[in-house]
C-alpha positions as MATLAB code, in Angstrom:
seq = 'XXXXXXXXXXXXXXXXXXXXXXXXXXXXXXXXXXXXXXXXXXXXXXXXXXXXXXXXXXXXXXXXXXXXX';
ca = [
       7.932  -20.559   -5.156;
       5.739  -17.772   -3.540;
       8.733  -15.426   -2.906;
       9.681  -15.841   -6.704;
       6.416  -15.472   -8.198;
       5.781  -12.635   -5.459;
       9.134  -10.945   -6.926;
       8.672  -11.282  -10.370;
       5.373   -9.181  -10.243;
       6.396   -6.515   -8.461;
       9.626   -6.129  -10.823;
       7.604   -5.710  -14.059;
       5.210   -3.695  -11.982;
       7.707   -1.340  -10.455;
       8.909   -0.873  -14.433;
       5.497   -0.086  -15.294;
       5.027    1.983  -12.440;
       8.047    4.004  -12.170;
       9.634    6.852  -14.260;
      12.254    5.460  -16.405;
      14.578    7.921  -14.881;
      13.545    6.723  -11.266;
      13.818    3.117  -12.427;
      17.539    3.834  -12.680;
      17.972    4.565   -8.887;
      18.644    1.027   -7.055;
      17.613    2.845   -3.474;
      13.801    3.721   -4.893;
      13.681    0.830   -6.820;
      14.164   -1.603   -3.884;
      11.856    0.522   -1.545;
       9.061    0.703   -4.547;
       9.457   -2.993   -4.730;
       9.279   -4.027   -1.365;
       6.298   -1.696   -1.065;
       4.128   -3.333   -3.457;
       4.955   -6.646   -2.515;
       4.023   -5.830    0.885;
       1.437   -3.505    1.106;
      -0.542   -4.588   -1.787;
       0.684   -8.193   -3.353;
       0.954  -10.388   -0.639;
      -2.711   -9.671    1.034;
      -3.898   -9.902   -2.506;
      -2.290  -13.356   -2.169;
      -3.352  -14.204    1.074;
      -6.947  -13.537    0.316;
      -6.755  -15.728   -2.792;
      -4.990  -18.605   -1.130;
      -7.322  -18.657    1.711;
     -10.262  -18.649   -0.879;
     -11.676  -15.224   -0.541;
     -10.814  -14.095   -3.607;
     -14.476  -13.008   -4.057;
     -13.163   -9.968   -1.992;
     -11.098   -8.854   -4.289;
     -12.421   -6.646   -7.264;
      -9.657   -6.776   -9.798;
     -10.080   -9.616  -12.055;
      -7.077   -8.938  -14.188;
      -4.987   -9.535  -10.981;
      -6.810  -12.277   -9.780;
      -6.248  -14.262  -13.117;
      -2.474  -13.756  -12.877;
      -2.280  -14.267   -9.298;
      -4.360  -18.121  -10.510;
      -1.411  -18.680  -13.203;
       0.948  -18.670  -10.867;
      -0.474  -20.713   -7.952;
];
């Protein structure tokens, strides 16, 4: 379940994120993915499953990351 949800955000994020004409290139795509989910995502997730979340200062994010957990 975390490994879907954790996919699923960074997919419509790396759409947002990237230039359609980047978007089309599997190799960037993949790396822009697995950076996100990395990097960013999954300490995002850490902190809010460990109940921290008051550390975290993006309450957009924080209500999605809630949906799905």
């Amino acid at each position: 379940l975390y490994v879907q949800v954790l996919r699923r955000l960074t997919s419509g994020l790396v759409d947002i994120l990237l230039k359609p004409q980047d978007a089309q290139c599997a190799i960037l795509r993949g790396l822009a993915r697995e950076l996100l989910a990395c990097a960013v995502l999954r300490p995002i997730m850490i902190l809010q499953a460990l109940g921290l979340d008051h550390l975290i200062h993006f309450p957009k994010l924080n209500a999605l990351v809630n949906v799905h957990f």
